[in-house]
Amino acid sequence: MSHTTKRGLTVLATLTAFSLTLSACGSDGGSDGGSGSGGGGEDLSITFIPKNLGNPYFDASQVGGEAAAGEFGGEFEQVGPTEATPDSQVSFINTATQQQTGALVVSANDPEAIGSALQQARDIDIPVVTMDSDTNPEYRDVFVAQADAEGIAQAQVDLIAEQIGDEGQVAILSAAANATNQNEWIDLMEADLEENHPDIELVDVVYGDDDDQKSFDETAALLQSNPDLAGIISPTTVGIAAAARYLSTSDAKGEVALTGLGTPNQMREYIEDGTVESFALWNPEELGYLSAYTAQALANGDITGEEGDTFTAGDLGEYEVGADGVVVLGDPTVFDESNIDDFDF
Ligand code: RAM
């Protein structure tokens, strides 16, 4: 498989063992998040605010965050909006700030809209970590990135190119229109397609807002308005699962390729029934785990977010803060019928 060698995408054997460790780890579930433990000691309270609730991806990152907090004796809570709109997280950030949470970990729906709310938290020395989807860098101390953005973009382009014989029309079904992470990947995918895949034409980019029904409906509309479509890339776990569900019972099954970023548990049935050949992702449990340890390291004063700072993230080992305050989890993994059953998230 050429895509696995080009960017060094690897199946991390440690992932399964890591998941087992996480599920064995107890936690109080965070019933008391805002207890005012702003000092960053053993009783550190950490508040996770995902893009939206009800998304299995963020359920998984929550598992990792809870496990980490359990290990270092902290308290954990996850709160957030039901809709992934630009400013829907503001009230949750403000509440956590008023309660003087020990640290905030946020996946941003918009790079700017939550900026002043985060700044208010930082004004009273609450460390702010973005994970998964960044804000503009001035609003946070550290961004915990799931993987290198170029690698994530190229993995998806390589997968679709391989599945459609490197030619034909493709479309992108994304998350929310302002999502920092998806927009960066889309820009990089467009550049990669233009430079390296002259016979692939990107005909449309549509947005399902990380809402299952909207993503399903957008898939139907895409197929209707682009009868010659050869493939869809969906760089969102909500989007790819909804698109796969639509394709699986439509005439386009097996005719229109689908790839992107999905969780193995949501995509397993579509790999098994032949709707989807392969897709990619990192381990969101590990992302949550690393983000909680990053928050603790900031709260303890072990790091400040400066390039070159190092800290230990529990079982994941040592990490270093890179340029622009970014910590990178690792390489994405490609899933197909040969390995999907090795993963449970
Ligand atoms: C969705 C969210 C998340 C993204 C994954 C791939 O769950 O949009 O931000 O990282 O997909």
Coordinates of C-alpha atoms and ligand atoms in Angstrom, one line a residue:
M1 CA 0.0 0.0 0.0
S2 CA 1.8 3.1 -1.2
H3 CA 0.0 5.4 1.2
T4 CA 1.4 3.7 4.2
T5 CA 5.0 4.2 3.1
K6 CA 4.8 7.7 1.8
R7 CA 4.3 9.5 5.1
G8 CA 5.4 6.7 7.4
L9 CA 1.8 6.0 8.6
T10 CA 2.0 3.3 11.2
V11 CA -0.2 1.1 13.1
L12 CA 0.9 1.7 16.6
A13 CA 1.0 -1.6 18.4
T14 CA 0.9 0.3 21.7
L15 CA -2.6 1.6 21.0
T16 CA -4.5 -1.5 22.1
A17 CA -2.4 -1.9 25.2
F18 CA -3.0 1.7 25.9
S19 CA -6.8 1.4 25.6
L20 CA -6.7 -1.4 28.0
T21 CA -4.8 0.6 30.5
L22 CA -7.3 3.5 30.1
S23 CA -10.4 1.3 30.6
A24 CA -8.8 -0.2 33.7
C25 CA -8.4 3.2 35.2
G26 CA -11.0 4.5 37.7
S27 CA -12.2 8.0 37.9
D28 CA -14.9 9.9 39.8
G29 CA -16.3 11.0 36.5
G30 CA -15.9 14.6 37.4
S31 CA -19.0 15.4 39.3
D32 CA -17.3 18.4 40.9
G33 CA -15.4 20.2 38.2
G34 CA -15.3 23.8 39.5
S35 CA -13.8 23.4 42.9
G36 CA -11.4 26.2 42.6
S37 CA -8.2 24.2 42.6
G38 CA -6.4 26.7 40.4
G39 CA -3.0 26.1 42.0
G40 CA -2.3 23.0 40.0
G41 CA -1.4 20.6 42.9
E42 CA -2.7 17.0 43.3
D43 CA -6.3 18.2 43.5
L44 CA -6.2 19.9 40.1
S45 CA -9.6 20.2 38.5
I46 CA -9.6 20.0 34.7
T47 CA -12.5 21.1 32.5
F48 CA -12.8 19.6 29.0
I49 CA -14.9 21.5 26.5
P50 CA -15.3 19.6 23.2
K51 CA -16.7 21.0 20.0
N52 CA -20.0 19.3 20.9
L53 CA -21.4 16.6 23.1
G54 CA -22.8 13.4 21.7
N55 CA -19.8 12.9 19.4
P56 CA -18.1 9.5 20.0
Y57 CA -14.8 11.0 19.1
F58 CA -15.1 13.4 22.1
D59 CA -16.5 10.6 24.3
A60 CA -13.2 8.8 23.6
S61 CA -11.0 11.9 24.3
Q62 CA -13.0 12.2 27.6
V63 CA -12.1 8.6 28.5
G64 CA -8.4 9.5 28.1
G65 CA -8.7 12.8 30.0
E66 CA -10.5 11.1 32.9
A67 CA -7.8 8.4 33.0
A68 CA -5.0 10.9 33.2
A69 CA -6.8 12.9 35.9
G70 CA -7.3 9.6 37.8
E71 CA -3.6 8.9 37.6
F72 CA -2.4 12.2 39.0
G73 CA -5.2 12.5 41.5
G74 CA -7.1 15.4 39.8
E75 CA -10.7 16.0 39.2
F76 CA -12.2 15.9 35.7
E77 CA -15.4 17.2 34.1
Q78 CA -16.5 17.5 30.5
V79 CA -19.1 20.1 29.6
G80 CA -20.1 21.6 26.3
P81 CA -22.7 22.6 23.7
T82 CA -24.9 20.2 21.7
E83 CA -24.2 22.2 18.5
A84 CA -20.7 22.9 17.1
T85 CA -21.4 26.5 16.3
P86 CA -18.7 29.3 16.5
D87 CA -19.6 30.8 19.9
S88 CA -21.6 27.9 21.5
Q89 CA -18.7 27.2 23.8
V90 CA -18.4 30.7 25.3
S91 CA -20.9 30.2 28.2
F92 CA -19.2 27.0 29.2
I93 CA -15.8 28.7 29.3
N94 CA -17.2 31.6 31.3
T95 CA -18.8 29.2 33.8
A96 CA -15.6 27.3 34.3
T97 CA -13.7 30.5 34.7
Q98 CA -16.2 31.8 37.3
Q99 CA -15.8 28.5 39.2
Q100 CA -12.0 28.9 39.0
T101 CA -11.4 25.5 37.4
G102 CA -7.8 24.5 37.5
A103 CA -7.3 24.2 33.8
L104 CA -9.3 24.4 30.6
V105 CA -8.9 22.0 27.6
V106 CA -10.9 23.1 24.6
S107 CA -11.4 21.9 21.0
A108 CA -12.4 25.1 19.2
N109 CA -15.3 25.5 16.8
D110 CA -13.8 28.8 15.6
P111 CA -10.3 30.2 15.9
E112 CA -11.5 33.6 17.1
A113 CA -15.0 33.5 18.6
I114 CA -14.0 32.0 21.9
G115 CA -10.8 34.1 22.2
S116 CA -11.9 36.7 24.7
A117 CA -13.6 34.1 26.9
L118 CA -10.3 32.2 27.0
Q119 CA -8.4 35.3 27.7
Q120 CA -10.5 36.0 30.7
A121 CA -9.6 32.6 32.1
R122 CA -5.9 33.2 31.5
D123 CA -6.2 36.6 33.1
I124 CA -6.8 34.8 36.4
D125 CA -4.0 32.3 35.7
I126 CA -6.1 29.4 34.5
P127 CA -3.9 27.5 32.0
V128 CA -5.6 27.0 28.6
V129 CA -4.9 24.1 26.4
T130 CA -6.5 23.7 23.0
M131 CA -6.6 20.1 21.7
D132 CA -7.8 18.7 18.3
S133 CA -8.9 22.1 16.9
D134 CA -6.9 25.2 17.8
T135 CA -7.8 28.8 18.4
N136 CA -5.5 31.6 17.2
P137 CA -2.4 30.9 19.2
E138 CA -2.6 34.1 21.3
Y139 CA -5.6 32.7 23.2
R140 CA -4.0 29.5 24.6
D141 CA -0.8 28.3 26.2
V142 CA -0.4 25.0 24.3
F143 CA -2.2 23.3 21.4
V144 CA -2.1 19.5 21.6
A145 CA -2.3 18.5 17.9
Q146 CA -3.4 15.0 17.0
A147 CA -0.8 14.6 14.3
D148 CA 1.1 16.7 11.9
A149 CA -1.5 18.6 9.7
E150 CA 0.3 17.8 6.4
G151 CA 0.4 14.2 7.3
I152 CA -3.3 14.1 8.1
A153 CA -4.1 15.9 4.8
Q154 CA -1.8 13.7 2.7
A155 CA -3.1 10.5 4.2
Q156 CA -6.6 11.3 3.1
V157 CA -5.6 12.4 -0.4
D158 CA -3.5 9.3 -0.8
L159 CA -6.4 7.1 0.3
I160 CA -8.9 8.6 -2.1
A161 CA -6.4 8.6 -5.0
E162 CA -5.7 4.9 -4.5
Q163 CA -9.4 4.1 -4.3
I164 CA -10.4 5.9 -7.5
G165 CA -7.4 5.1 -9.6
D166 CA -6.0 8.7 -9.2
E167 CA -8.7 10.2 -11.5
G168 CA -12.2 11.6 -11.4
Q169 CA -14.3 14.0 -9.4
V170 CA -14.2 14.2 -5.7
A171 CA -16.0 16.3 -3.0
I172 CA -15.3 17.0 0.6
L173 CA -17.9 16.6 3.3
S174 CA -16.5 18.6 6.2
A175 CA -17.6 19.5 9.8
A176 CA -18.5 23.1 10.7
A177 CA -17.5 25.8 8.2
N178 CA -15.3 27.6 10.8
A179 CA -13.6 24.6 12.3
T180 CA -9.9 25.4 12.5
N181 CA -8.7 21.8 12.2
Q182 CA -10.8 20.8 9.2
N183 CA -10.1 24.1 7.4
E184 CA -6.4 23.6 7.7
W185 CA -6.6 20.1 6.4
I186 CA -8.8 21.1 3.5
D187 CA -6.4 23.8 2.4
L188 CA -3.6 21.3 2.5
M189 CA -5.6 18.7 0.7
E190 CA -6.5 21.2 -2.1
A191 CA -2.8 22.0 -2.5
D192 CA -1.8 18.4 -2.6
L193 CA -4.5 17.5 -5.1
E194 CA -3.4 20.4 -7.3
E195 CA 0.3 19.6 -7.2
N196 CA 0.3 15.8 -7.2
H197 CA -3.0 14.6 -8.7
P198 CA -3.8 16.5 -11.9
D199 CA -6.5 14.1 -12.9
I200 CA -8.5 14.5 -9.7
E201 CA -10.9 17.4 -9.7
L202 CA -12.3 18.7 -6.4
V203 CA -15.8 19.8 -7.4
D204 CA -17.4 20.7 -4.1
V205 CA -16.8 21.3 -0.3
V206 CA -19.9 21.0 1.9
Y207 CA -20.5 21.2 5.6
G208 CA -22.4 18.8 7.9
D209 CA -21.5 20.8 11.0
D210 CA -20.6 17.6 12.9
D211 CA -24.3 16.9 13.0
D212 CA -25.2 13.4 11.9
Q213 CA -28.5 14.2 10.1
K214 CA -27.1 17.3 8.4
S215 CA -24.0 15.3 7.2
F216 CA -26.3 12.5 6.0
D217 CA -28.5 15.0 4.0
E218 CA -25.4 16.8 2.6
T219 CA -24.2 13.4 1.3
A220 CA -27.5 12.8 -0.5
A221 CA -27.3 16.3 -2.0
L222 CA -23.7 15.9 -3.1
L223 CA -24.5 12.7 -5.0
Q224 CA -27.6 14.2 -6.6
S225 CA -25.8 17.4 -7.8
N226 CA -22.7 15.6 -8.9
P227 CA -23.8 12.5 -10.9
D228 CA -20.2 11.7 -12.0
L229 CA -18.7 11.8 -8.5
A230 CA -16.0 9.2 -8.0
G231 CA -15.2 9.8 -4.3
I232 CA -15.9 11.7 -1.1
I233 CA -13.4 12.7 1.5
S234 CA -14.9 13.4 4.9
P235 CA -12.3 14.7 7.4
T236 CA -14.6 14.4 10.4
T237 CA -15.7 11.3 12.3
V238 CA -19.3 12.4 12.3
G239 CA -19.3 13.2 8.6
I240 CA -17.7 10.0 7.4
A241 CA -20.0 7.8 9.5
A242 CA -23.1 9.6 8.2
A243 CA -21.9 9.4 4.6
A244 CA -21.1 5.7 5.0
R245 CA -24.6 5.1 6.4
Y246 CA -26.1 6.9 3.4
L247 CA -23.9 5.1 0.8
S248 CA -24.4 1.7 2.3
T249 CA -28.0 1.5 1.3
S250 CA -27.8 3.6 -1.9
D251 CA -27.0 2.7 -5.6
A252 CA -23.7 4.5 -5.1
K253 CA -22.4 1.9 -2.8
G254 CA -19.3 0.4 -4.3
E255 CA -19.4 3.1 -7.1
V256 CA -18.5 6.2 -5.1
A257 CA -15.5 5.8 -2.8
L258 CA -15.5 7.2 0.7
T259 CA -12.6 7.9 2.9
G260 CA -11.5 10.4 5.5
L261 CA -11.2 10.4 9.3
G262 CA -13.3 8.0 11.3
T263 CA -13.4 6.0 14.5
P264 CA -13.0 2.3 14.0
N265 CA -16.1 1.5 16.2
Q266 CA -18.3 3.7 14.0
M267 CA -16.9 2.5 10.7
R268 CA -16.5 -1.2 11.3
E269 CA -19.8 -2.2 9.8
Y270 CA -19.1 -0.2 6.6
I271 CA -15.7 -1.8 6.2
E272 CA -17.3 -5.2 6.7
D273 CA -20.1 -4.5 4.2
G274 CA -17.8 -3.1 1.6
T275 CA -19.1 0.5 1.6
V276 CA -15.6 1.8 2.7
E277 CA -12.2 0.4 1.9
S278 CA -10.0 2.3 4.2
F279 CA -9.8 5.5 6.3
A280 CA -7.5 7.1 8.9
L281 CA -7.4 8.5 12.4
W282 CA -5.3 8.8 15.5
N283 CA -6.4 7.5 18.9
P284 CA -8.7 10.2 20.5
E285 CA -8.3 8.5 23.9
E286 CA -4.6 9.2 23.7
L287 CA -5.3 12.7 22.6
G288 CA -7.4 13.4 25.7
Y289 CA -4.9 11.7 27.9
L290 CA -2.0 13.8 26.6
S291 CA -4.1 17.0 26.8
A292 CA -4.9 16.4 30.5
Y293 CA -1.2 15.8 31.3
T294 CA -0.3 18.9 29.3
A295 CA -2.8 20.9 31.4
Q296 CA -1.3 19.5 34.6
A297 CA 2.2 20.3 33.5
L298 CA 1.2 23.9 32.8
A299 CA -0.8 24.2 36.1
N300 CA 2.2 22.8 38.0
G301 CA 4.6 25.2 36.4
D302 CA 6.6 22.2 34.8
I303 CA 6.1 23.9 31.4
T304 CA 5.1 27.4 30.3
G305 CA 4.4 26.5 26.6
E306 CA 7.8 27.7 25.4
E307 CA 9.4 25.8 22.6
G308 CA 11.7 23.1 24.0
D309 CA 9.8 22.6 27.3
T310 CA 9.5 18.9 28.1
F311 CA 7.1 17.0 30.3
T312 CA 6.1 13.4 31.0
A313 CA 2.5 12.4 30.0
G314 CA 2.0 9.2 32.1
D315 CA 2.1 6.0 30.0
L316 CA 2.7 7.9 26.8
G317 CA 6.1 9.0 28.0
E318 CA 8.0 12.3 27.4
Y319 CA 6.8 15.1 25.1
E320 CA 8.4 18.3 23.9
V321 CA 6.6 21.6 23.2
G322 CA 7.4 22.6 19.6
A323 CA 7.3 25.9 17.7
D324 CA 4.2 28.0 18.4
G325 CA 3.4 26.1 21.6
V326 CA 2.3 22.9 19.8
V327 CA 2.6 19.4 21.2
V328 CA 2.1 16.6 18.6
L329 CA 0.6 13.3 19.7
G330 CA 2.0 11.1 16.9
D331 CA 1.2 9.6 13.5
P332 CA -2.3 8.8 12.2
T333 CA -3.2 5.2 11.6
V334 CA -4.9 3.8 8.4
F335 CA -7.7 1.3 9.1
D336 CA -8.9 -1.3 6.7
E337 CA -10.3 -4.8 6.9
S338 CA -6.9 -6.2 7.8
N339 CA -6.6 -4.3 11.1
I340 CA -9.9 -2.7 12.1
D341 CA -10.7 -5.4 14.6
D342 CA -7.5 -4.6 16.6
F343 CA -9.0 -1.3 17.7
D344 CA -11.8 -0.4 20.1
F345 CA -12.6 3.3 20.2
Ligands
RAM1 C1 -14.8 15.1 14.5 C2 -14.4 16.5 15.0 C3 -13.0 16.5 15.5 C4 -12.1 16.0 14.4 C5 -12.5 14.6 14.1 C6 -11.6 13.9 13.0 O1 -15.0 14.3 15.5 O2 -14.6 17.4 14.0 O3 -12.7 17.9 15.7 O4 -10.7 16.0 14.9 O5 -13.8 14.6 13.6

